mmCIF file of C-alpha atoms in Angstrom:
data_model
loop_
_atom_site.group_PDB
_atom_site.id
_atom_site.type_symbol
_atom_site.label_atom_id
_atom_site.label_comp_id
_atom_site.label_asym_id
_atom_site.label_seq_id
_atom_site.Cartn_x
_atom_site.Cartn_y
_atom_site.Cartn_z
ATOM 1 C CA MET A 1 109.100 77.882 191.531
ATOM 2 C CA ASP A 2 112.709 76.427 191.099
ATOM 3 C CA SER A 3 114.757 74.782 194.097
ATOM 4 C CA ARG A 4 117.117 76.592 193.743
ATOM 5 C CA VAL A 5 114.644 79.441 193.972
ATOM 6 C CA ARG A 6 113.678 78.636 197.531
ATOM 7 C CA MET A 7 117.386 77.634 198.797
ATOM 8 C CA VAL A 8 117.731 81.394 197.420
ATOM 9 C CA LYS A 9 114.923 83.154 199.507
ATOM 10 C CA ALA A 10 115.409 80.667 202.947
ATOM 11 C CA ALA A 11 119.531 82.301 202.294
ATOM 12 C CA ILE A 12 117.742 85.920 202.288
ATOM 13 C CA LYS A 13 116.093 85.328 204.683
ATOM 14 C CA GLY A 14 118.957 84.183 207.067
ATOM 15 C CA ASP A 15 118.559 80.434 207.029
ATOM 16 C CA ASP A 16 122.379 79.287 206.712
ATOM 17 C CA GLU A 17 121.808 75.619 205.877
ATOM 18 C CA ALA A 18 120.276 77.251 202.517
ATOM 19 C CA PHE A 19 123.128 80.079 202.571
ATOM 20 C CA LEU A 20 125.912 77.654 202.466
ATOM 21 C CA GLU A 21 123.699 74.847 199.364
ATOM 22 C CA MET A 22 123.688 78.317 197.926
ATOM 23 C CA MET A 23 127.252 78.911 197.714
ATOM 24 C CA LYS A 24 127.976 75.053 196.832
ATOM 25 C CA ALA A 25 125.134 75.387 193.947
ATOM 26 C CA TYR A 26 127.639 78.800 192.807
ATOM 27 C CA LYS A 27 131.702 77.745 194.063
ATOM 28 C CA ILE A 28 132.739 76.255 191.038
ATOM 29 C CA ASP A 29 131.309 79.693 188.592
ATOM 30 C CA LEU A 30 132.950 81.414 191.075
ATOM 31 C CA TYR A 31 136.154 79.649 191.270
ATOM 32 C CA LYS A 32 136.846 79.819 187.776
ATOM 33 C CA THR A 33 136.067 83.817 187.431
ATOM 34 C CA ALA A 34 138.805 83.711 190.404
ATOM 35 C CA LEU A 35 141.093 81.632 188.470
ATOM 36 C CA ALA A 36 140.295 83.806 184.988
ATOM 37 C CA PHE A 37 141.255 87.447 187.234
ATOM 38 C CA LEU A 38 144.378 85.180 189.619
ATOM 39 C CA ARG A 39 146.612 82.890 187.469
ATOM 40 C CA ASN A 40 146.892 81.656 190.881
ATOM 41 C CA GLU A 41 144.834 78.396 192.306
ATOM 42 C CA GLY A 42 145.809 79.528 196.309
ATOM 43 C CA ASP A 43 144.520 82.825 195.201
ATOM 44 C CA ALA A 44 142.006 81.531 192.945
ATOM 45 C CA LEU A 45 141.013 79.571 196.995
ATOM 46 C CA GLU A 46 141.610 82.238 198.924
ATOM 47 C CA ALA A 47 138.914 84.429 196.789
ATOM 48 C CA VAL A 48 136.092 81.888 197.273
ATOM 49 C CA GLN A 49 136.859 82.576 200.423
ATOM 50 C CA GLU A 50 136.441 85.886 201.137
ATOM 51 C CA VAL A 51 133.228 86.207 198.603
ATOM 52 C CA THR A 52 131.593 83.293 200.685
ATOM 53 C CA PHE A 53 132.084 85.781 203.434
ATOM 54 C CA ARG A 54 131.074 89.309 201.587
ATOM 55 C CA ALA A 55 127.865 87.778 200.690
ATOM 56 C CA TYR A 56 126.959 86.011 203.788
ATOM 57 C CA LYS A 57 127.160 89.320 204.935
ATOM 58 C CA GLY A 58 124.744 91.324 202.545
ATOM 59 C CA ILE A 59 122.887 88.183 201.496
ATOM 60 C CA ARG A 60 119.846 90.236 202.709
ATOM 61 C CA SER A 61 120.219 93.016 200.405
ATOM 62 C CA VAL A 62 119.635 90.659 196.977
ATOM 63 C CA ARG A 63 116.143 91.684 195.565
ATOM 64 C CA GLU A 64 115.754 89.142 193.633
ATOM 65 C CA ALA A 65 116.491 85.350 194.040
ATOM 66 C CA SER A 66 116.880 85.269 190.089
ATOM 67 C CA TYR A 67 119.578 87.143 189.796
ATOM 68 C CA VAL A 68 121.949 85.964 192.634
ATOM 69 C CA LYS A 69 124.558 84.452 190.030
ATOM 70 C CA THR A 70 124.555 87.645 189.047
ATOM 71 C CA TRP A 71 125.390 89.091 191.986
ATOM 72 C CA LEU A 72 127.976 85.990 193.489
ATOM 73 C CA ILE A 73 130.027 87.119 190.456
ATOM 74 C CA ARG A 74 130.237 90.750 191.101
ATOM 75 C CA ILE A 75 131.153 90.610 194.090
ATOM 76 C CA MET A 76 134.047 88.158 193.141
ATOM 77 C CA ILE A 77 135.294 90.272 189.940
ATOM 78 C CA ASN A 78 135.096 93.608 192.666
ATOM 79 C CA TYR A 79 137.235 91.515 194.945
ATOM 80 C CA CYS A 80 139.612 90.035 192.688
ATOM 81 C CA ASN A 81 139.996 94.228 190.616
ATOM 82 C CA ASP A 82 141.227 95.223 193.569
ATOM 83 C CA VAL A 83 143.684 91.890 194.196
ATOM 84 C CA LEU A 84 145.002 92.678 191.597
ATOM 85 C CA LYS A 85 144.965 97.174 191.630
ATOM 86 C CA LYS A 86 147.292 96.068 195.172
ATOM 87 C CA ARG A 87 149.733 93.777 192.485
ATOM 88 C CA LYS A 88 149.226 97.441 190.632
ATOM 89 C CA ARG A 89 149.072 94.914 187.274
ATOM 90 C CA VAL A 90 146.204 93.825 185.813
ATOM 91 C CA VAL A 91 146.121 89.841 184.454
ATOM 92 C CA PHE A 92 143.975 87.425 182.912
ATOM 93 C CA ASP A 93 144.098 83.492 182.165
ATOM 94 C CA GLU A 94 143.227 81.855 179.368
ATOM 95 C CA VAL A 95 139.635 82.366 178.255
ATOM 96 C CA ILE A 96 138.219 79.485 176.231
ATOM 97 C CA LEU A 97 135.222 80.118 174.133
ATOM 98 C CA TYR A 98 134.103 77.692 171.393
ATOM 99 C CA SER A 99 132.624 77.572 168.629
ATOM 100 C CA GLU A 100 129.664 79.133 167.216
ATOM 101 C CA GLY A 101 130.193 82.957 167.951
ATOM 102 C CA ARG A 102 133.340 81.770 170.411
ATOM 103 C CA ILE A 103 136.931 80.982 170.109
ATOM 104 C CA GLU A 104 137.806 77.078 169.613
ATOM 105 C CA ASN A 105 141.329 77.385 172.416
ATOM 106 C CA HIS A 106 143.563 75.793 170.271
ATOM 107 C CA ASP A 107 146.294 77.776 170.539
ATOM 108 C CA GLY A 108 145.469 79.469 174.427
ATOM 109 C CA LEU A 109 149.034 81.288 174.995
ATOM 110 C CA GLU A 110 147.801 83.260 171.320
ATOM 111 C CA ILE A 111 143.996 83.880 173.094
ATOM 112 C CA ARG A 112 145.746 84.235 175.780
ATOM 113 C CA ASP A 113 148.053 87.049 175.520
ATOM 114 C CA ALA A 114 145.805 88.899 173.173
ATOM 115 C CA MET A 115 143.151 88.857 176.644
ATOM 116 C CA LYS A 116 145.800 90.624 177.767
ATOM 117 C CA GLY A 117 146.433 93.860 175.085
ATOM 118 C CA LEU A 118 142.494 94.274 175.838
ATOM 119 C CA ASP A 119 141.613 96.801 178.845
ATOM 120 C CA ASP A 120 139.561 95.607 181.772
ATOM 121 C CA ARG A 121 136.597 96.883 179.836
ATOM 122 C CA SER A 122 136.689 94.477 177.357
ATOM 123 C CA ARG A 123 138.507 92.084 179.243
ATOM 124 C CA GLU A 124 135.563 91.651 181.627
ATOM 125 C CA ILE A 125 133.038 91.558 179.402
ATOM 126 C CA LEU A 126 134.153 89.027 177.813
ATOM 127 C CA ALA A 127 134.722 86.527 180.261
ATOM 128 C CA MET A 128 131.643 86.927 181.973
ATOM 129 C CA LYS A 129 129.618 86.639 178.330
ATOM 130 C CA TYR A 130 132.525 83.427 177.198
ATOM 131 C CA PHE A 131 134.071 82.267 179.780
ATOM 132 C CA GLN A 132 130.788 82.440 183.129
ATOM 133 C CA ASP A 133 127.749 82.339 179.728
ATOM 134 C CA LEU A 134 125.837 85.310 181.515
ATOM 135 C CA LYS A 135 123.176 87.179 179.082
ATOM 136 C CA ILE A 136 123.403 90.797 178.059
ATOM 137 C CA SER A 137 120.593 91.414 180.853
ATOM 138 C CA GLU A 138 122.926 89.021 183.811
ATOM 139 C CA ILE A 139 125.549 91.543 182.166
ATOM 140 C CA ALA A 140 123.839 95.012 182.191
ATOM 141 C CA THR A 141 123.029 93.493 185.255
ATOM 142 C CA ALA A 142 126.224 93.141 187.101
ATOM 143 C CA LEU A 143 127.682 95.935 186.464
ATOM 144 C CA ASN A 144 124.724 98.193 186.310
ATOM 145 C CA HIS A 145 124.830 99.752 182.833
ATOM 146 C CA PRO A 146 122.148 99.612 180.185
ATOM 147 C CA GLU A 147 121.627 95.895 178.152
ATOM 148 C CA GLY A 148 123.264 98.710 174.872
ATOM 149 C CA THR A 149 125.667 100.204 176.327
ATOM 150 C CA ILE A 150 126.249 96.121 177.267
ATOM 151 C CA LYS A 151 126.014 95.020 174.068
ATOM 152 C CA THR A 152 128.333 98.206 171.774
ATOM 153 C CA TRP A 153 131.015 97.170 174.789
ATOM 154 C CA LEU A 154 130.833 93.259 173.887
ATOM 155 C CA ASN A 155 130.942 94.418 170.231
ATOM 156 C CA ARG A 156 134.173 96.912 170.819
ATOM 157 C CA ALA A 157 136.049 93.801 172.328
ATOM 158 C CA LEU A 158 136.026 91.495 170.132
ATOM 159 C CA LYS A 159 136.603 93.640 167.529
ATOM 160 C CA ALA A 160 139.802 94.964 169.807
ATOM 161 C CA LEU A 161 140.509 91.071 170.406
ATOM 162 C CA ARG A 162 140.137 90.125 166.969
ATOM 163 C CA GLU A 163 142.931 93.132 165.813
ATOM 164 C CA LYS A 164 145.040 91.364 169.158
ATOM 165 C CA LEU A 165 144.496 88.115 167.066
ATOM 166 C CA GLY A 166 146.067 89.314 163.890
ATOM 167 C CA GLU A 167 143.951 89.484 160.905
ATOM 168 C CA ASN A 168 140.569 87.662 160.538
ATOM 169 C CA GLY A 169 140.786 86.826 164.606
ATOM 170 C CA GLY A 170 143.702 85.352 164.004
ATOM 171 C CA GLY A 171 142.356 81.911 162.129
ATOM 172 C CA TYR A 172 140.022 82.008 165.224
ATOM 173 C CA ARG A 173 135.674 82.697 164.592
ATOM 174 C CA VAL A 174 135.625 85.229 166.709
#
């Protein structure tokens, strides 16, 4: 059994030390997600603290230890969406997409502007797939939708991003 899975199982059973170790293991992923959504370091740090608190309260509800990262990211996305709703505007920070079906970020401003023009679901799907490197199955679990639906949404989001970037993806490989 993987040591992370053992740690998560111990956290689920109420081991506070294991919970702290678990949160240390995922804090960078949570911070990156928060920063991508909130675009502010202070807000992102506050989001990580809030999500840590929410995770501590809800850790016993986790059924499958191997999906804890997805569970934590989902909590973070929900929290960030709540914050953005309160601000009454939706913003999204630069998403760094690499080669092999992803974008290499030579001109982050173009990509950021294109991402801002997408709907919430498209930004969320692209961020989870390319920014967080989640698999389709993990995204499906996090969003509570079938994998086929996630694939459809991802294809639509990529098409919309290509359109926003201009002809042939603005020279980017998307």
